[in-house]
Short mmCIF file of C-alpha atoms in Angstrom, two decimals:
data_model
loop_
_atom_site.label_atom_id
_atom_site.label_comp_id
_atom_site.label_asym_id
_atom_site.label_seq_id
_atom_site.Cartn_x
_atom_site.Cartn_y
_atom_site.Cartn_z
CA MET A 1 131.68 59.62 93.03
CA MET A 2 135.14 59.84 94.55
CA THR A 3 136.13 63.46 95.48
CA LEU A 4 139.02 64.50 93.22
CA LYS A 5 141.89 66.48 94.82
CA ILE A 6 143.28 69.40 92.61
CA LEU A 7 146.20 71.63 93.30
CA ALA A 8 145.73 74.93 91.57
CA VAL A 9 148.91 77.04 91.23
CA VAL A 10 148.57 80.68 90.58
CA SER A 11 150.39 83.90 90.98
CA GLU A 12 147.37 85.91 92.06
CA ILE A 13 143.89 85.22 93.55
CA TYR A 14 140.90 87.30 94.24
CA PRO A 15 140.12 88.72 96.73
CA LEU A 16 143.53 88.53 98.31
CA VAL A 17 145.67 89.89 95.35
CA LYS A 18 144.48 90.97 91.96
CA THR A 19 145.91 92.61 88.90
CA GLY A 20 143.71 91.07 86.17
CA GLY A 21 141.29 88.38 85.36
CA LEU A 22 143.51 85.47 86.28
CA ALA A 23 142.73 86.37 89.91
CA ASP A 24 139.05 86.44 89.38
CA VAL A 25 139.17 82.97 87.76
CA ALA A 26 141.44 81.55 90.42
CA GLY A 27 139.08 82.88 93.13
CA ALA A 28 135.88 81.59 91.68
CA LEU A 29 136.73 78.24 90.10
CA PRO A 30 137.24 76.43 93.44
CA GLY A 31 133.75 77.17 94.69
CA ALA A 32 132.17 76.21 91.21
CA LEU A 33 134.01 72.93 91.35
CA ALA A 34 132.70 71.86 94.61
CA PRO A 35 129.34 70.53 93.30
CA GLU A 36 131.29 68.44 90.81
CA ASP A 37 132.98 66.61 93.75
CA VAL A 38 136.24 68.31 93.01
CA ALA A 39 138.24 69.79 96.00
CA VAL A 40 140.63 72.51 95.05
CA THR A 41 143.60 73.71 97.14
CA THR A 42 145.33 76.75 95.74
CA LEU A 43 149.03 77.40 95.98
CA VAL A 44 149.90 81.05 96.02
CA PRO A 45 152.93 83.23 96.80
CA GLY A 46 153.20 84.75 100.33
CA TYR A 47 152.75 88.34 99.17
CA PRO A 48 151.99 90.78 102.29
CA ALA A 49 148.37 90.93 101.37
CA VAL A 50 147.94 87.17 101.26
CA LEU A 51 149.76 86.62 104.64
CA ALA A 52 147.66 89.45 106.28
CA ALA A 53 144.42 87.66 105.29
CA LEU A 54 145.45 84.27 106.93
CA LYS A 55 144.15 83.27 110.39
CA LYS A 56 146.17 80.71 112.31
CA PRO A 57 148.04 79.31 109.43
CA GLU A 58 149.66 75.82 109.87
CA VAL A 59 153.20 75.23 108.96
CA VAL A 60 153.20 72.00 107.03
CA HIS A 61 156.78 72.11 105.65
CA THR A 62 159.99 74.13 105.70
CA PHE A 63 162.13 74.38 102.51
CA ALA A 64 165.85 74.66 103.23
CA GLY A 65 167.45 77.17 101.03
CA LEU A 66 164.80 77.68 98.51
CA PHE A 67 166.46 80.01 95.83
CA GLY A 68 168.59 81.74 98.51
CA ARG A 69 166.93 81.28 101.96
CA ASP A 70 164.64 79.03 103.84
CA ALA A 71 160.86 79.21 103.23
CA ARG A 72 157.72 77.82 104.80
CA LEU A 73 154.71 76.22 103.32
CA LEU A 74 151.55 77.34 105.12
CA LYS A 75 148.13 75.63 105.07
CA ALA A 76 145.33 78.02 105.69
CA HIS A 77 141.68 78.97 104.92
CA ALA A 78 140.89 82.48 103.83
CA ALA A 79 138.10 84.25 101.90
CA GLY A 80 136.34 80.85 101.48
CA LEU A 81 139.29 79.32 99.89
CA ASP A 82 141.60 76.46 100.87
CA LEU A 83 145.15 77.66 100.51
CA LEU A 84 148.72 76.68 100.55
CA VAL A 85 150.94 79.73 100.87
CA LEU A 86 154.66 79.78 100.05
CA ASP A 87 156.02 82.04 102.67
CA ALA A 88 159.36 83.13 101.34
CA PRO A 89 159.96 86.74 102.37
CA HIS A 90 163.14 87.05 100.34
CA LEU A 91 161.07 86.48 97.28
CA PHE A 92 157.65 87.85 98.07
CA ASP A 93 157.68 90.33 100.84
CA ARG A 94 157.36 93.36 98.71
CA PRO A 95 154.80 96.14 98.55
CA GLY A 96 152.44 96.95 95.78
CA ASN A 97 152.06 94.98 92.48
CA PRO A 98 153.23 91.37 92.61
CA TYR A 99 155.31 91.49 89.35
CA VAL A 100 156.76 95.03 89.19
CA ASP A 101 158.42 97.60 91.31
CA ALA A 102 157.14 101.09 92.02
CA GLY A 103 158.58 102.34 88.75
CA GLY A 104 156.69 99.79 86.72
CA LYS A 105 159.67 97.61 85.91
CA ASP A 106 159.74 93.82 86.38
CA TRP A 107 161.42 92.64 89.57
CA LEU A 108 164.87 91.39 88.36
CA ASP A 109 164.44 88.15 90.29
CA ASN A 110 161.06 87.23 88.86
CA PRO A 111 162.38 84.04 87.21
CA LEU A 112 163.57 82.84 90.63
CA ARG A 113 160.50 83.94 92.41
CA PHE A 114 158.17 82.15 90.18
CA ALA A 115 160.41 79.12 89.74
CA ALA A 116 160.23 78.71 93.48
CA LEU A 117 156.41 78.78 93.21
CA SER A 118 156.57 76.12 90.52
CA ARG A 119 159.09 73.90 92.29
CA ALA A 120 156.99 73.95 95.49
CA ALA A 121 154.00 72.85 93.32
CA ALA A 122 155.93 70.03 91.82
CA GLU A 123 157.09 68.78 95.17
CA ILE A 124 153.67 68.97 96.67
CA GLY A 125 152.58 67.00 93.72
CA GLN A 126 155.01 64.32 94.39
CA GLY A 127 153.83 63.88 97.95
CA LEU A 128 155.85 66.43 99.99
CA VAL A 129 152.98 66.56 102.41
CA PRO A 130 151.30 63.15 101.98
CA LYS A 131 147.86 64.23 103.15
CA LEU A 132 147.92 67.06 100.62
CA LYS A 133 149.14 65.03 97.58
CA PRO A 134 146.76 65.99 94.67
CA ASP A 135 145.31 63.92 91.86
CA VAL A 136 146.05 66.57 89.27
CA ILE A 137 147.97 69.85 89.23
CA HIS A 138 146.45 72.75 87.43
CA ALA A 139 148.96 75.49 86.63
CA HIS A 140 148.04 78.94 85.32
CA ASP A 141 150.12 81.21 83.08
CA TRP A 142 153.74 81.70 82.64
CA GLN A 143 154.53 82.20 86.27
CA THR A 144 153.72 78.47 86.91
CA GLY A 145 154.97 77.16 83.74
CA LEU A 146 158.05 75.44 85.24
CA THR A 147 155.86 73.18 87.33
CA ALA A 148 155.66 70.56 84.58
CA ALA A 149 159.47 70.89 84.07
CA TYR A 150 160.33 70.14 87.67
CA LEU A 151 158.09 67.13 87.51
CA ARG A 152 159.48 65.82 84.18
CA TYR A 153 163.09 66.22 85.09
CA SER A 154 162.72 64.64 88.62
CA ASP A 155 163.49 61.04 89.37
CA ARG A 156 160.32 60.75 91.47
CA PRO A 157 156.78 59.76 90.24
CA ALA A 158 154.94 62.53 88.51
CA VAL A 159 151.35 63.78 88.69
CA PRO A 160 149.13 64.67 85.76
CA THR A 161 149.31 68.40 84.93
CA VAL A 162 147.02 70.90 83.16
CA MET A 163 148.46 74.14 81.83
CA THR A 164 146.02 76.95 81.23
CA VAL A 165 146.91 80.03 79.18
CA HIS A 166 145.10 83.26 80.16
CA ASN A 167 147.11 85.31 77.67
CA LEU A 168 149.73 84.01 75.26
CA ALA A 169 151.24 87.38 75.05
CA PHE A 170 152.96 87.06 78.46
CA GLN A 171 155.46 84.17 78.10
CA GLY A 172 158.22 84.58 80.74
CA GLN A 173 161.46 84.40 78.77
CA TYR A 174 164.85 84.55 80.45
CA GLY A 175 168.48 83.91 79.59
CA ARG A 176 169.80 80.35 79.25
CA ASP A 177 172.48 81.08 81.77
CA LEU A 178 169.79 80.86 84.44
CA LEU A 179 169.39 77.02 83.96
CA PRO A 180 171.72 76.03 86.86
CA ALA A 181 170.22 78.56 89.20
CA LEU A 182 166.70 77.19 88.29
CA GLY A 183 167.99 73.70 89.40
CA LEU A 184 167.23 72.20 86.13
CA PRO A 185 169.55 69.63 84.40
CA ALA A 186 171.55 70.63 81.31
CA HIS A 187 169.45 68.24 79.02
CA ALA A 188 166.29 70.25 79.99
CA TYR A 189 167.57 72.99 77.67
CA ALA A 190 166.35 71.45 74.54
CA ILE A 191 163.67 72.01 71.92
CA ASP A 192 161.49 69.38 73.55
CA GLY A 193 162.14 70.98 76.99
CA VAL A 194 162.51 74.48 78.26
CA GLU A 195 164.52 76.08 75.38
CA TYR A 196 162.67 78.68 73.50
CA TYR A 197 164.47 80.68 70.71
CA GLY A 198 167.68 80.70 72.64
CA THR A 199 166.16 81.53 75.96
CA ILE A 200 164.42 79.61 78.80
CA GLY A 201 160.70 79.93 78.16
CA PHE A 202 158.56 79.52 81.24
CA LEU A 203 155.26 79.34 79.42
CA LYS A 204 156.81 77.32 76.63
CA ALA A 205 157.91 74.76 79.10
CA GLY A 206 154.38 74.46 80.50
CA LEU A 207 152.94 74.07 77.07
CA GLN A 208 155.53 71.50 76.02
CA LEU A 209 155.57 69.31 79.09
CA SER A 210 152.04 69.48 80.62
CA ASP A 211 149.74 66.63 79.83
CA ARG A 212 146.86 68.85 78.76
CA ILE A 213 146.68 72.55 77.62
CA THR A 214 143.54 74.70 78.01
CA THR A 215 142.89 78.32 77.26
CA VAL A 216 139.97 80.33 78.15
CA SER A 217 137.72 80.12 75.17
CA PRO A 218 137.28 77.83 72.10
CA THR A 219 137.83 80.53 69.62
CA TYR A 220 141.13 81.61 71.33
CA ALA A 221 142.28 77.94 71.41
CA ALA A 222 141.85 77.98 67.59
CA GLU A 223 143.52 81.44 67.17
CA ILE A 224 146.71 80.60 69.05
CA ARG A 225 147.31 77.80 66.73
CA THR A 226 147.74 80.02 63.81
CA PRO A 227 150.90 82.08 62.83
CA GLU A 228 148.77 85.31 63.20
CA GLY A 229 147.74 84.56 66.76
CA GLY A 230 150.31 82.09 68.03
CA MET A 231 153.03 84.63 69.02
CA GLY A 232 155.78 82.15 68.06
CA LEU A 233 154.24 79.14 69.89
CA ASP A 234 151.65 78.17 67.20
CA GLY A 235 153.75 75.29 65.94
CA LEU A 236 154.16 73.77 69.35
CA LEU A 237 150.49 74.15 69.99
CA ARG A 238 149.49 72.61 66.62
CA ALA A 239 151.94 69.76 67.27
CA ARG A 240 150.23 69.10 70.68
CA GLY A 241 146.97 68.48 68.71
CA ASN A 242 144.12 67.17 70.77
CA ALA A 243 145.82 67.98 74.00
CA VAL A 244 144.83 71.65 73.44
CA SER A 245 141.20 72.78 74.12
CA GLY A 246 139.27 75.91 75.01
CA ILE A 247 136.95 76.05 78.08
CA LEU A 248 135.11 79.48 78.41
CA ASN A 249 135.51 81.41 81.67
CA GLY A 250 132.57 82.38 83.79
CA ILE A 251 132.15 85.10 86.41
CA ASP A 252 131.31 84.80 90.12
CA THR A 253 127.61 85.62 89.91
CA GLY A 254 127.46 86.08 93.66
CA VAL A 255 130.00 88.95 93.40
CA TRP A 256 128.52 90.19 90.16
CA ASN A 257 124.83 90.36 90.81
CA PRO A 258 122.80 93.48 90.09
CA ALA A 259 119.95 92.43 92.34
CA ASP A 260 121.97 92.75 95.50
CA ASP A 261 125.25 94.47 94.59
CA PRO A 262 126.35 96.68 97.52
CA ARG A 263 128.70 98.72 95.25
CA ILE A 264 126.09 100.17 93.01
CA ALA A 265 123.52 102.96 93.62
CA ALA A 266 120.36 100.94 93.29
CA PRO A 267 119.63 97.14 92.87
CA PHE A 268 117.81 95.99 89.75
CA ASP A 269 117.08 92.67 87.82
CA LEU A 270 115.02 91.66 84.89
CA ALA A 271 111.73 92.42 86.82
CA ARG A 272 113.07 95.88 88.03
CA LEU A 273 114.97 97.26 85.02
CA ALA A 274 113.99 100.80 85.99
CA GLY A 275 116.54 100.56 88.76
CA ARG A 276 119.25 101.06 86.20
CA ALA A 277 118.26 104.74 85.87
CA ALA A 278 119.50 105.58 89.31
CA ASN A 279 122.82 103.88 88.51
CA LYS A 280 123.15 105.85 85.24
CA LYS A 281 122.65 109.06 87.18
CA ALA A 282 125.09 108.07 89.86
CA LEU A 283 127.79 107.22 87.29
CA GLN A 284 127.24 110.53 85.38
CA GLN A 285 127.66 112.33 88.58
CA LYS A 286 130.63 110.33 89.72
CA LEU A 287 132.63 110.93 86.54
CA GLY A 288 131.34 114.56 85.81
CA LEU A 289 129.26 113.70 82.89
CA ASP A 290 126.22 115.74 82.00
CA VAL A 291 123.29 114.16 83.88
CA ASP A 292 121.03 113.17 81.04
CA PRO A 293 118.91 110.01 81.06
CA ASN A 294 118.78 109.97 77.29
CA ALA A 295 122.38 110.01 76.61
CA LEU A 296 123.86 106.74 75.32
CA ILE A 297 126.73 105.92 77.79
CA PHE A 298 129.58 103.84 76.50
CA GLY A 299 131.50 102.29 79.45
CA VAL A 300 135.07 101.04 79.41
CA VAL A 301 136.76 99.11 82.24
CA SER A 302 140.20 98.01 80.88
CA ARG A 303 143.93 98.22 80.74
CA LEU A 304 144.87 101.07 78.40
CA SER A 305 146.79 99.17 75.81
CA TRP A 306 147.19 98.40 72.14
CA GLN A 307 146.08 94.88 72.78
CA LYS A 308 142.77 96.26 74.10
CA GLY A 309 142.32 98.38 70.95
CA LEU A 310 141.80 101.60 72.93
CA ASP A 311 143.99 103.59 70.47
CA LEU A 312 141.17 102.90 67.98
CA LEU A 313 138.50 104.20 70.48
CA LEU A 314 140.58 107.33 71.08
CA GLU A 315 140.93 107.86 67.40
CA ARG A 316 137.13 107.43 66.79
CA LEU A 317 135.99 109.35 69.91
CA PRO A 318 134.49 112.10 67.71
CA ALA A 319 132.23 109.57 66.04
CA LEU A 320 131.02 108.20 69.56
CA LEU A 321 130.31 111.85 70.74
CA GLY A 322 128.71 112.78 67.39
CA ALA A 323 126.28 109.94 67.78
CA GLY A 324 124.99 111.39 71.09
CA GLY A 325 127.27 109.36 73.24
CA GLN A 326 129.09 109.82 76.54
CA LEU A 327 132.19 107.95 77.63
CA ALA A 328 132.79 106.55 81.06
CA LEU A 329 136.32 105.05 81.30
CA LEU A 330 138.17 103.27 84.10
CA GLY A 331 141.70 102.07 83.44
CA SER A 332 145.33 102.71 83.42
CA GLY A 333 148.23 101.66 81.30
CA GLU A 334 150.13 103.08 78.34
CA PRO A 335 150.92 106.72 79.10
CA GLY A 336 150.15 107.96 75.56
CA LEU A 337 146.56 106.48 75.83
CA ALA A 338 146.13 107.73 79.39
CA ASN A 339 147.09 111.29 78.46
CA GLY A 340 144.98 111.18 75.29
CA PHE A 341 141.86 110.26 77.27
CA ALA A 342 142.66 112.70 80.08
CA ALA A 343 142.88 115.51 77.41
CA ALA A 344 139.59 114.42 76.07
CA THR A 345 137.95 114.90 79.40
CA THR A 346 138.91 118.56 79.35
CA LEU A 347 138.21 119.12 75.64
CA HIS A 348 134.75 117.32 75.99
CA ARG A 349 133.89 118.26 79.53
CA GLY A 350 130.63 116.67 80.50
CA ARG A 351 130.80 114.13 77.62
CA VAL A 352 133.99 112.19 78.61
CA GLY A 353 134.64 111.13 82.23
CA MET A 354 137.82 109.06 83.26
CA LEU A 355 139.37 107.62 86.42
CA ASN A 356 143.00 106.73 85.72
CA GLY A 357 143.63 103.60 87.77
CA TYR A 358 141.47 100.81 89.18
CA ASP A 359 138.52 101.08 91.46
CA GLU A 360 136.36 97.98 92.23
CA GLU A 361 133.40 100.03 93.24
CA LEU A 362 133.48 102.23 90.04
CA ALA A 363 133.89 99.07 88.03
CA HIS A 364 130.63 97.72 89.34
CA LEU A 365 128.87 101.21 88.85
CA ILE A 366 130.07 101.36 85.13
CA GLN A 367 128.47 97.98 84.55
CA ALA A 368 125.33 99.08 86.25
CA GLY A 369 125.02 102.57 84.81
CA SER A 370 126.40 102.28 81.29
CA ASP A 371 124.06 101.40 78.38
CA VAL A 372 127.01 99.87 76.51
CA ILE A 373 130.33 98.27 77.51
CA LEU A 374 133.03 98.72 74.81
CA VAL A 375 135.66 95.87 74.32
CA PRO A 376 137.41 96.69 70.96
CA SER A 377 140.33 94.29 71.69
CA ARG A 378 142.75 93.14 68.86
CA PHE A 379 142.96 89.79 70.62
CA GLU A 380 141.11 88.65 73.76
CA PRO A 381 141.63 85.17 75.22
CA CYS A 382 138.16 85.38 77.00
CA GLY A 383 137.41 88.71 78.50
CA LEU A 384 135.38 89.00 81.74
CA THR A 385 134.17 92.54 81.27
CA GLN A 386 131.67 91.59 78.64
CA LEU A 387 130.37 88.75 80.87
CA CYS A 388 129.69 91.20 83.53
CA ALA A 389 128.05 93.50 81.08
CA LEU A 390 125.67 90.82 80.03
CA ARG A 391 124.76 90.23 83.62
CA TYR A 392 124.16 93.89 84.22
CA GLY A 393 122.18 94.58 81.04
CA ALA A 394 124.84 96.81 79.53
CA LEU A 395 125.11 95.63 75.90
CA PRO A 396 128.65 94.54 75.01
CA LEU A 397 130.04 96.20 71.83
CA VAL A 398 132.97 93.84 71.13
CA SER A 399 135.38 92.93 68.39
CA ARG A 400 134.80 89.52 66.91
CA VAL A 401 137.95 87.73 68.37
CA GLY A 402 138.67 85.14 70.98
CA GLY A 403 136.33 84.74 73.86
CA LEU A 404 134.27 87.91 72.80
CA ALA A 405 133.28 86.08 69.51
CA ASP A 406 132.09 83.08 71.69
CA THR A 407 130.07 84.95 74.41
CA VAL A 408 128.28 87.74 72.53
CA ILE A 409 125.60 87.15 69.84
CA ASP A 410 125.54 89.98 67.26
CA ALA A 411 122.39 91.87 66.95
CA ASN A 412 122.34 91.57 63.12
CA GLU A 413 119.01 91.51 61.20
CA VAL A 414 118.74 87.76 61.47
CA ALA A 415 119.34 87.72 65.18
CA LEU A 416 116.95 90.69 65.75
CA ALA A 417 114.23 88.81 63.74
CA ALA A 418 114.93 85.62 65.77
CA GLY A 419 115.00 87.53 69.09
CA VAL A 420 118.43 86.08 70.08
CA GLY A 421 120.90 88.96 69.92
CA THR A 422 122.78 90.01 73.06
CA GLY A 423 125.22 92.69 71.89
CA ILE A 424 127.05 94.15 69.00
CA GLN A 425 130.26 92.62 67.20
CA PHE A 426 132.53 94.11 64.64
CA ASN A 427 135.26 92.79 62.45
CA PRO A 428 137.99 93.54 61.26
CA VAL A 429 139.55 95.32 64.32
CA SER A 430 139.89 98.69 62.68
CA GLY A 431 139.00 102.27 63.29
CA ASP A 432 136.43 102.11 60.41
CA ALA A 433 134.69 98.90 61.68
CA LEU A 434 134.65 100.29 65.25
CA GLU A 435 133.03 103.47 64.08
CA GLY A 436 130.48 101.61 62.03
CA ALA A 437 129.56 99.50 65.23
CA ILE A 438 129.20 102.61 67.27
CA LEU A 439 126.87 104.10 64.79
CA ARG A 440 124.92 100.83 64.52
CA THR A 441 124.56 100.78 68.37
CA ALA A 442 123.37 104.38 68.34
CA ALA A 443 120.58 103.35 65.84
CA LEU A 444 119.58 100.49 67.97
CA TRP A 445 119.44 102.72 71.10
CA ARG A 446 116.84 104.85 69.22
CA ASP A 447 114.75 101.82 68.57
CA ARG A 448 113.84 101.36 72.32
CA PRO A 449 111.64 98.18 71.99
CA SER A 450 114.49 96.34 70.15
CA TRP A 451 117.04 97.70 72.73
CA LYS A 452 114.98 96.39 75.62
CA LYS A 453 114.60 92.97 74.03
CA LEU A 454 118.53 92.81 73.51
CA GLN A 455 119.05 93.93 77.06
CA LYS A 456 116.70 91.29 78.47
CA ASN A 457 118.38 88.60 76.27
CA ALA A 458 121.79 89.69 77.65
CA MET A 459 120.68 89.51 81.24
CA LYS A 460 119.14 85.92 80.67
CA THR A 461 122.59 84.70 79.35
CA ASP A 462 124.24 82.15 81.67
CA VAL A 463 127.61 83.66 82.37
CA SER A 464 128.13 81.57 85.61
CA TRP A 465 130.86 79.00 86.12
CA THR A 466 128.41 76.05 86.05
CA ARG A 467 129.27 74.75 82.56
CA PRO A 468 132.95 75.63 82.60
CA ALA A 469 133.35 73.82 85.94
CA ALA A 470 131.69 70.71 84.62
CA ALA A 471 134.18 70.87 81.67
CA TYR A 472 137.16 71.19 83.88
CA ALA A 473 135.88 68.44 86.22
CA ARG A 474 135.59 65.94 83.13
CA LEU A 475 139.16 66.92 82.13
CA TYR A 476 140.60 66.31 85.64
CA ARG A 477 138.88 62.91 85.76
CA ASP A 478 140.16 61.86 82.42
CA LEU A 479 143.63 62.73 83.39
CA ALA A 480 143.40 61.11 86.87
CA ALA A 481 142.06 57.86 85.33
CA ALA A 482 144.78 57.77 82.78
CA SER A 483 147.65 58.25 85.20
#
């Protein structure tokens, strides 16, 4: 079988730069595709952290006056990844978060920064560096949405494109007056182009103009084609018909492996489940929780936001504690939620523990030491937290939406009788339903034989990239064959 060459275009990639699940996907998918005879080169912005990781990069092209100043295209290998890096200091040489300044506000030139990334991707696709010309371009999220636009409105041959939506809520909308600065022709500003409710829509452009659209779970692919879940784009997505599909995410089972995870207190696996006890104790000590092996620990690793349903958790925290639970929380986000949970750590000392921020080591320990991982999202394209939870034997308690619905088998009476449950689902996404699910989880915890069976089912679940990678490979080959 001929090796297929893919150019992935992303705004972040693990382990070089990460703010969320997109980076994890971008970092893991290339390795998973290699057995499918798919070679992925990933184009990323030249943030300081990315450039610092490169060893002996090769300059393969110089862009003259790329949105203000010259820029270089570097070819390099880092962290096991084949990379092309857009080295444009005037756009990307900034400390901290890649999207926002120290005050948490979007960089004012974000549209130009990510237009530059998209434009570079389009030119690479058109043979800018002949040896690097891909068979397919795979763009991810709004930051790369203009890739398909630059290809469409060029007089040079195009290359097939896939646009993957990781979260439809983030769309990249900017004023129409930017059209000349973006280097797009006047006729691009049309309903079948980049125009979106009187603005330029980066994500809308990608959805309108790419050959295929994927999102990160089948249920989310269906949800975004409804008025309730489409966030203004449902009509377009329905019109694209069979061009839209959902492919579940996986996780890197080398990074997330309780049998040899260096970030946890003690290794464990299905044959050594007793090793979880040491992690539970270490987690309780780390977050100032009462050390009690019989306490039911609910873990949360999440952005603190309305989307994630954590206002419902804060509201129903008394029910969780009343059921004998403890809460171990890692996350940051909306100040009201952060302050509310911080106050709970004082009010319920020894029962609620929190680290406001993100810490990779603690994220692993929460998975290894919690009995339950809570994901009460109002919408969730896929979710990676619950996949890690399955791998680590922490039963996921999730809302029945998006990828959460696709990856967790609810431990209802029929599932328990059949021996196939892997977690707990609830619906609708409301405080009452969440409280009911917490109480149901506490009842299962008291039935230790059933709990152990669920835990083992969870740990046997295939959460790897094997099946998703095969699905992406088929999609790429279909597109390449049709071009």
